[in-house]
XYZ file of C-alpha atoms in Angstrom:
465
model
C 174.992 -93.574 -132.428
C 176.546 -91.205 -134.881
C 177.158 -92.164 -138.479
C 180.249 -90.008 -138.620
C 182.985 -92.072 -140.307
C 185.629 -90.532 -138.083
C 183.800 -91.049 -134.805
C 185.661 -94.213 -133.715
C 189.222 -92.979 -133.875
C 191.467 -89.966 -133.705
C 192.830 -90.195 -137.227
C 191.932 -87.949 -140.102
C 188.288 -88.075 -141.026
C 187.005 -89.236 -144.388
C 187.354 -86.839 -147.353
C 183.614 -86.366 -147.887
C 180.558 -85.697 -145.759
C 178.836 -88.860 -146.941
C 176.482 -89.157 -144.004
C 174.556 -86.813 -141.775
C 175.917 -85.782 -138.414
C 173.621 -85.393 -135.413
C 172.121 -81.944 -135.239
C 172.684 -79.386 -133.911
C 176.179 -79.491 -135.371
C 178.150 -76.226 -135.213
C 179.604 -75.062 -138.521
C 182.715 -72.838 -138.771
C 183.027 -69.266 -140.022
C 183.701 -68.987 -143.731
C 187.283 -68.590 -144.888
C 189.230 -68.456 -148.159
C 191.904 -70.654 -149.691
C 192.864 -73.680 -147.600
C 190.320 -72.558 -145.019
C 187.437 -73.594 -147.274
C 188.150 -77.148 -146.281
C 187.171 -76.359 -142.739
C 183.672 -75.417 -143.827
C 183.318 -78.884 -145.274
C 184.899 -80.840 -142.503
C 184.994 -79.072 -139.109
C 181.995 -79.748 -136.879
C 181.152 -79.643 -133.162
C 178.299 -81.937 -132.152
C 176.875 -84.261 -129.457
C 177.037 -88.019 -129.809
C 175.065 -90.593 -127.857
C 177.220 -93.586 -126.884
C 176.690 -96.653 -124.775
C 178.429 -95.136 -121.758
C 176.771 -91.717 -122.136
C 176.949 -88.510 -124.144
C 180.065 -86.931 -125.583
C 180.839 -83.593 -127.134
C 182.753 -84.351 -130.351
C 185.023 -81.938 -132.157
C 185.966 -82.999 -135.662
C 188.418 -80.961 -137.732
C 191.274 -81.447 -140.178
C 193.600 -82.848 -137.521
C 191.182 -85.552 -136.307
C 188.581 -86.061 -133.620
C 188.543 -84.976 -129.984
C 185.923 -86.083 -127.448
C 184.741 -84.633 -124.132
C 182.505 -86.787 -121.899
C 179.356 -85.104 -120.675
C 177.987 -85.404 -117.134
C 178.816 -88.356 -114.971
C 179.566 -88.522 -111.269
C 181.341 -85.683 -109.508
C 185.066 -86.093 -110.073
C 184.614 -88.051 -113.266
C 185.929 -85.161 -115.370
C 182.824 -84.835 -117.572
C 181.302 -81.545 -118.748
C 178.737 -80.592 -116.095
C 178.016 -76.963 -116.917
C 178.680 -74.278 -119.468
C 179.450 -70.616 -118.768
C 178.759 -68.158 -121.568
C 181.048 -65.139 -121.203
C 179.024 -62.613 -123.173
C 181.832 -60.059 -123.643
C 184.052 -59.106 -126.557
C 187.763 -59.779 -126.482
C 190.401 -57.186 -127.254
C 191.842 -57.076 -130.730
C 195.199 -58.873 -131.023
C 198.127 -56.943 -132.500
C 200.224 -58.297 -135.311
C 202.494 -57.084 -138.166
C 199.773 -55.435 -140.189
C 196.052 -54.959 -139.426
C 195.000 -56.136 -135.943
C 193.279 -59.478 -135.576
C 189.704 -58.914 -134.315
C 189.079 -60.251 -130.829
C 186.410 -62.795 -129.999
C 182.754 -61.873 -129.662
C 182.296 -64.055 -126.662
C 183.244 -67.516 -125.497
C 181.619 -70.582 -124.003
C 183.481 -72.312 -121.159
C 182.876 -76.000 -120.617
C 183.478 -76.907 -116.971
C 183.334 -79.991 -114.766
C 181.313 -80.266 -111.570
C 184.023 -78.492 -109.617
C 184.218 -75.577 -112.029
C 187.497 -76.619 -113.625
C 187.861 -75.612 -117.254
C 187.722 -78.527 -119.735
C 187.367 -76.654 -122.997
C 186.591 -73.271 -124.578
C 184.446 -72.463 -127.557
C 185.047 -69.083 -129.227
C 181.561 -68.557 -130.662
C 182.431 -66.348 -133.628
C 184.675 -69.231 -134.860
C 181.436 -71.197 -135.236
C 179.249 -68.557 -136.928
C 179.408 -69.052 -140.741
C 178.529 -65.402 -141.503
C 180.893 -63.886 -138.907
C 183.078 -62.095 -141.447
C 180.044 -60.362 -142.999
C 178.968 -58.821 -139.686
C 180.531 -56.081 -137.524
C 182.091 -57.336 -134.328
C 179.508 -58.019 -131.597
C 176.577 -57.102 -133.901
C 175.247 -60.489 -132.826
C 175.548 -61.288 -129.116
C 173.770 -62.751 -126.156
C 171.043 -65.321 -126.710
C 170.950 -64.541 -130.444
C 174.618 -65.503 -130.827
C 173.992 -68.782 -128.967
C 170.996 -69.465 -131.158
C 172.631 -68.638 -134.498
C 175.717 -70.686 -133.937
C 173.706 -73.643 -132.626
C 175.464 -73.555 -129.243
C 172.176 -73.205 -127.375
C 170.750 -76.268 -129.101
C 174.001 -78.152 -128.633
C 173.954 -77.631 -124.845
C 170.296 -78.553 -124.700
C 170.951 -81.769 -126.576
C 173.781 -82.584 -124.247
C 171.664 -81.706 -121.174
C 174.376 -79.309 -119.976
C 173.057 -76.367 -117.853
C 174.034 -72.907 -119.106
C 175.066 -69.836 -117.058
C 175.566 -66.440 -118.697
C 177.911 -63.763 -117.321
C 178.766 -60.333 -118.749
C 182.285 -59.973 -117.381
C 185.381 -62.116 -117.697
C 186.165 -61.496 -114.017
C 182.928 -63.114 -112.825
C 183.480 -65.878 -110.187
C 181.842 -68.417 -112.498
C 184.569 -67.923 -115.116
C 187.312 -70.481 -114.643
C 190.997 -69.572 -115.027
C 192.740 -71.004 -118.037
C 195.110 -73.871 -117.191
C 198.059 -74.818 -119.283
C 198.359 -77.890 -121.478
C 195.532 -79.668 -123.289
C 193.033 -79.103 -120.482
C 190.944 -76.066 -121.285
C 192.121 -75.955 -124.900
C 190.013 -74.110 -127.413
C 187.607 -76.293 -129.349
C 188.117 -74.583 -132.686
C 187.636 -75.526 -136.355
C 191.418 -75.363 -136.624
C 193.921 -73.266 -138.500
C 193.148 -72.646 -142.176
C 196.806 -73.410 -142.917
C 198.024 -77.004 -142.484
C 200.713 -77.808 -139.933
C 203.292 -78.720 -142.542
C 203.078 -75.269 -144.084
C 203.710 -73.566 -140.705
C 206.727 -75.858 -140.114
C 208.302 -75.249 -143.504
C 207.775 -71.500 -143.368
C 208.967 -71.243 -139.787
C 212.146 -73.264 -140.393
C 212.886 -71.374 -143.601
C 212.518 -68.035 -141.873
C 214.685 -69.151 -138.963
C 217.519 -70.426 -141.184
C 217.349 -67.384 -143.477
C 217.534 -64.837 -140.645
C 220.461 -66.734 -139.102
C 222.438 -66.898 -142.294
C 221.519 -63.334 -143.243
C 222.856 -62.121 -139.900
C 226.124 -63.974 -140.277
C 226.678 -62.818 -143.896
C 225.876 -59.162 -143.214
C 227.672 -58.701 -139.895
C 230.784 -60.770 -140.614
C 231.224 -59.397 -144.091
C 232.329 -62.829 -145.375
C 230.628 -64.596 -148.275
C 231.279 -68.262 -147.662
C 229.887 -70.346 -150.548
C 228.093 -72.904 -148.439
C 226.498 -70.206 -146.254
C 225.288 -68.294 -149.302
C 223.771 -71.526 -150.699
C 222.004 -72.279 -147.441
C 220.658 -68.744 -147.292
C 219.448 -68.907 -150.893
C 217.830 -72.298 -150.336
C 215.969 -70.987 -147.232
C 214.721 -67.964 -149.171
C 213.517 -70.215 -151.999
C 211.723 -72.604 -149.590
C 209.054 -70.022 -148.736
C 207.647 -69.365 -152.245
C 207.959 -73.052 -153.121
C 206.002 -73.969 -150.009
C 203.330 -71.406 -150.906
C 203.083 -72.827 -154.446
C 202.838 -76.304 -152.947
C 200.081 -75.058 -150.618
C 198.125 -73.812 -153.624
C 198.345 -77.218 -155.271
C 197.568 -79.023 -152.006
C 194.502 -76.817 -151.491
C 193.183 -77.442 -155.011
C 193.557 -81.219 -154.602
C 191.950 -81.272 -151.178
C 188.998 -79.158 -152.253
C 188.519 -81.391 -155.265
C 188.192 -84.405 -152.981
C 185.801 -82.501 -150.693
C 183.190 -81.748 -153.369
C 179.723 -82.237 -151.832
C 177.998 -85.437 -152.864
C 174.309 -84.566 -152.351
C 173.512 -81.388 -154.283
C 169.812 -80.733 -154.970
C 170.196 -77.490 -156.910
C 172.712 -74.811 -157.791
C 171.183 -71.325 -158.053
C 173.391 -68.883 -159.907
C 172.733 -65.155 -159.925
C 170.961 -63.687 -162.936
C 171.634 -59.982 -162.530
C 169.574 -57.395 -164.352
C 171.346 -55.080 -166.797
C 172.841 -52.037 -165.146
C 173.537 -53.635 -161.773
C 177.288 -53.548 -162.252
C 177.669 -57.305 -162.192
C 181.060 -58.619 -163.252
C 182.297 -61.810 -164.803
C 183.831 -62.810 -161.484
C 180.545 -62.307 -159.675
C 178.573 -64.413 -162.171
C 181.146 -67.188 -162.226
C 181.919 -67.439 -158.537
C 178.715 -66.639 -156.722
C 176.030 -69.267 -156.189
C 173.595 -70.663 -153.663
C 174.050 -74.407 -153.421
C 171.103 -76.374 -152.040
C 172.529 -79.505 -150.469
C 170.811 -82.316 -148.610
C 171.675 -80.973 -145.165
C 172.978 -77.429 -145.821
C 172.412 -74.240 -147.803
C 175.835 -73.083 -149.007
C 176.293 -69.467 -150.130
C 179.477 -69.049 -152.114
C 180.729 -65.533 -152.808
C 183.239 -63.882 -155.194
C 186.045 -64.125 -152.602
C 185.926 -67.925 -152.546
C 184.329 -68.236 -149.134
C 181.611 -70.781 -148.486
C 178.970 -69.985 -145.840
C 177.332 -73.225 -144.711
C 173.880 -72.751 -143.144
C 172.100 -75.853 -141.767
C 168.793 -77.124 -143.032
C 168.082 -79.267 -139.997
C 168.238 -78.758 -136.251
C 167.205 -75.938 -133.910
C 169.497 -73.411 -135.677
C 168.441 -74.279 -139.195
C 167.176 -71.908 -141.894
C 163.420 -72.242 -141.526
C 161.780 -69.820 -143.971
C 162.137 -67.702 -147.077
C 160.728 -64.172 -147.132
C 160.271 -62.130 -150.316
C 160.477 -58.424 -149.447
C 158.828 -55.760 -151.624
C 158.963 -52.012 -151.386
C 155.889 -49.817 -150.938
C 155.122 -49.969 -154.704
C 155.314 -53.749 -154.812
C 158.700 -53.988 -156.496
C 160.747 -56.898 -155.142
C 163.826 -55.893 -153.164
C 165.227 -59.246 -152.137
C 164.840 -62.524 -150.414
C 165.595 -63.203 -146.746
C 166.761 -66.564 -145.466
C 165.410 -66.733 -141.958
C 166.307 -68.858 -138.967
C 164.582 -69.378 -135.627
C 162.861 -66.321 -134.102
C 162.839 -64.664 -137.559
C 166.582 -64.052 -137.480
C 167.883 -63.035 -140.888
C 170.750 -65.387 -141.736
C 171.339 -64.193 -145.288
C 169.818 -61.944 -147.944
C 169.680 -62.239 -151.695
C 169.200 -58.845 -153.377
C 166.597 -59.325 -156.116
C 168.252 -57.301 -158.894
C 171.477 -59.258 -158.523
C 170.021 -62.780 -158.147
C 166.723 -62.753 -160.005
C 166.577 -59.448 -161.901
C 166.989 -60.948 -165.366
C 165.219 -64.275 -164.663
C 163.117 -65.086 -161.587
C 163.280 -68.817 -162.242
C 165.926 -69.111 -159.566
C 163.422 -67.907 -156.969
C 161.005 -70.685 -157.972
C 163.876 -73.208 -157.851
C 164.868 -72.025 -154.394
C 161.343 -72.459 -153.035
C 160.778 -75.801 -154.623
C 164.086 -77.451 -153.777
C 164.385 -76.303 -150.170
C 160.778 -77.000 -149.183
C 161.002 -74.011 -146.842
C 157.983 -71.942 -145.916
C 157.841 -68.993 -148.305
C 156.117 -65.715 -147.473
C 156.011 -62.107 -148.593
C 156.110 -58.838 -146.765
C 155.922 -55.202 -147.953
C 157.872 -52.338 -146.441
C 155.843 -49.575 -144.943
C 156.768 -45.950 -144.312
C 160.364 -45.039 -145.029
C 161.974 -48.194 -143.727
C 165.078 -49.462 -145.495
C 165.922 -53.055 -146.319
C 167.488 -54.820 -144.648
C 167.827 -53.210 -141.266
C 171.421 -53.597 -140.309
C 174.259 -55.688 -141.820
C 173.538 -59.117 -143.220
C 175.338 -61.875 -145.108
C 174.811 -61.397 -148.836
C 174.545 -57.627 -148.898
C 178.114 -57.173 -150.176
C 178.083 -60.154 -152.467
C 178.988 -57.812 -155.352
C 182.342 -56.030 -154.806
C 182.298 -52.240 -154.996
C 185.280 -52.189 -157.405
C 187.633 -54.463 -159.287
C 190.401 -53.522 -156.856
C 188.341 -54.751 -153.929
C 187.416 -57.937 -155.763
C 191.094 -58.738 -156.450
C 192.095 -57.961 -152.866
C 189.378 -60.129 -151.338
C 189.796 -63.063 -153.732
C 193.577 -63.457 -153.673
C 195.134 -66.451 -151.962
C 195.200 -65.628 -148.223
C 198.315 -64.856 -146.229
C 199.164 -66.049 -142.739
C 198.534 -64.031 -139.601
C 201.933 -62.384 -140.037
C 200.411 -60.678 -143.093
C 202.219 -59.337 -146.096
C 205.326 -58.685 -143.969
C 206.377 -62.306 -144.240
C 206.026 -62.302 -148.040
C 207.942 -59.014 -148.274
C 210.819 -60.334 -146.185
C 211.038 -63.553 -148.276
C 210.987 -61.506 -151.493
C 213.869 -59.525 -150.047
C 215.546 -62.842 -149.278
C 215.433 -63.797 -152.983
C 216.954 -60.463 -153.926
C 219.641 -60.923 -151.263
C 220.461 -64.336 -152.808
C 221.184 -62.753 -156.165
C 223.357 -60.091 -154.510
C 225.376 -62.585 -152.548
C 225.701 -64.800 -155.592
C 227.235 -62.016 -157.639
C 229.896 -61.550 -154.924
C 231.098 -65.115 -155.554
C 231.280 -65.010 -159.353
C 235.038 -64.472 -159.463
C 235.959 -67.078 -156.848
C 233.185 -69.760 -156.738
C 231.312 -69.665 -160.006
C 229.284 -72.786 -159.451
C 227.993 -71.703 -156.035
C 227.485 -68.172 -157.363
C 225.275 -69.200 -160.309
C 223.390 -71.620 -158.093
C 222.568 -68.839 -155.589
C 221.631 -66.459 -158.406
C 219.346 -69.078 -159.991
C 217.649 -69.790 -156.673
C 217.145 -66.049 -156.065
C 215.711 -65.550 -159.545
C 213.357 -68.547 -159.243
C 212.235 -67.399 -155.807
C 211.529 -63.892 -157.103
C 209.588 -65.256 -160.031
C 207.505 -67.498 -157.721
C 206.665 -64.441 -155.608
C 205.845 -62.252 -158.594
C 204.093 -64.527 -161.103
C 201.099 -65.676 -158.947
C 200.418 -62.111 -157.940
C 200.817 -60.791 -161.527
C 198.603 -63.517 -162.957
C 195.933 -62.822 -160.339
C 195.982 -59.078 -161.051
C 196.050 -59.358 -164.843
C 193.333 -62.024 -164.991
C 191.212 -59.883 -162.700
C 191.724 -56.638 -164.610
C 191.223 -58.023 -168.123
C 188.851 -60.975 -167.618
C 187.089 -61.457 -164.256
C 186.449 -57.900 -163.150
C 185.019 -56.698 -166.420
C 181.279 -56.111 -166.783
C 179.329 -59.262 -167.396
C 177.217 -59.587 -170.522
C 173.535 -58.859 -170.072
C 171.687 -61.854 -168.707
C 169.187 -63.024 -171.249
C 166.364 -65.381 -170.318
C 166.593 -68.533 -172.478
C 163.751 -68.900 -174.912
């Protein structure tokens, strides 16, 4: 039986990972802001129960269970179909949203779709890799999906085309729903922003096309425009409180980078980046605020450390390797251990992983191909500030720009009422000014703090005597 505190209900799970989940447990891709909570909480695993096995999805919204096996017609998961094909990028207002790298369909004995698993949603280092750079059996292995299906005794079929006869059509409703870590933004935030946008567009249309400035309508419009930045400010506070409660409780060691002089390390890099050795995970935190959780147990765990040297014997970096020698992450030596290699000894001793060395031969480069940890130091302060700012929704900056325009519109409409309805006028002007300030100040503080504090060169790392 699982020791998961949320396993016996559908309510919200406990705030901390106090006990170990059965492995293999799939861990979500790293995200920023409110999405960091998903790295702590969201898991997909197999649980043994008295009546049989179940696939259990746990995320911020609760727990969902899918029975496994059973008699034909019982509705349990009887087979999995891995569609090893990339999905098309989805269009939005702004940069397109990358399509999936492949999905896993969970079907019953008759081939009906019970659930879908988008595999790049469950690959912690997905954002550090080009789309489809990991695919096929390697993708199944890295995410832990292969081990999950083996633990559940669910047979696996692989197809290369979404039109294959084994691929089930997607039904409507809850059946066949995606088993995902969940949205990084909480439901209440979507509701508030959606309602505010709806009310503001409606009142804006009436005020502009009728040419009348009715006091109550101006106040409603100003209130709707103010709701968006207030909700975003509330989300920042909500995120900070939630992440404070989700602090890990079993930390063995925290390994901070000790960059050598001349590497270009910044204050932000030294403050934000660390490798956290926890009881059941290795957590790589980067300058953007993301947390990449790599398991220490199970068939998809990190299994070895490899120190890589160039042909002259100079250390280049450390590889964190998984099954079949897959490189899960790299730690460039000059950035992590260049000023003090004590962190390398701490990493070996606290993880208990097999540590080896290899030397490059010929003209080979290191590492071959993209890997998590290669871009742990931003190329410029501008990039660091862009990647570390509080994330926006899928609508992108367009939503923020429209709501900023809404605050300006509130001030304009308020001035039209000054001669006839002074109280309503000043109220609308005040709401517009406050809304504009709430849009501007967080951005300005982030930029100024980055330029003058965080993105300045770090002091030379000196080994303590």
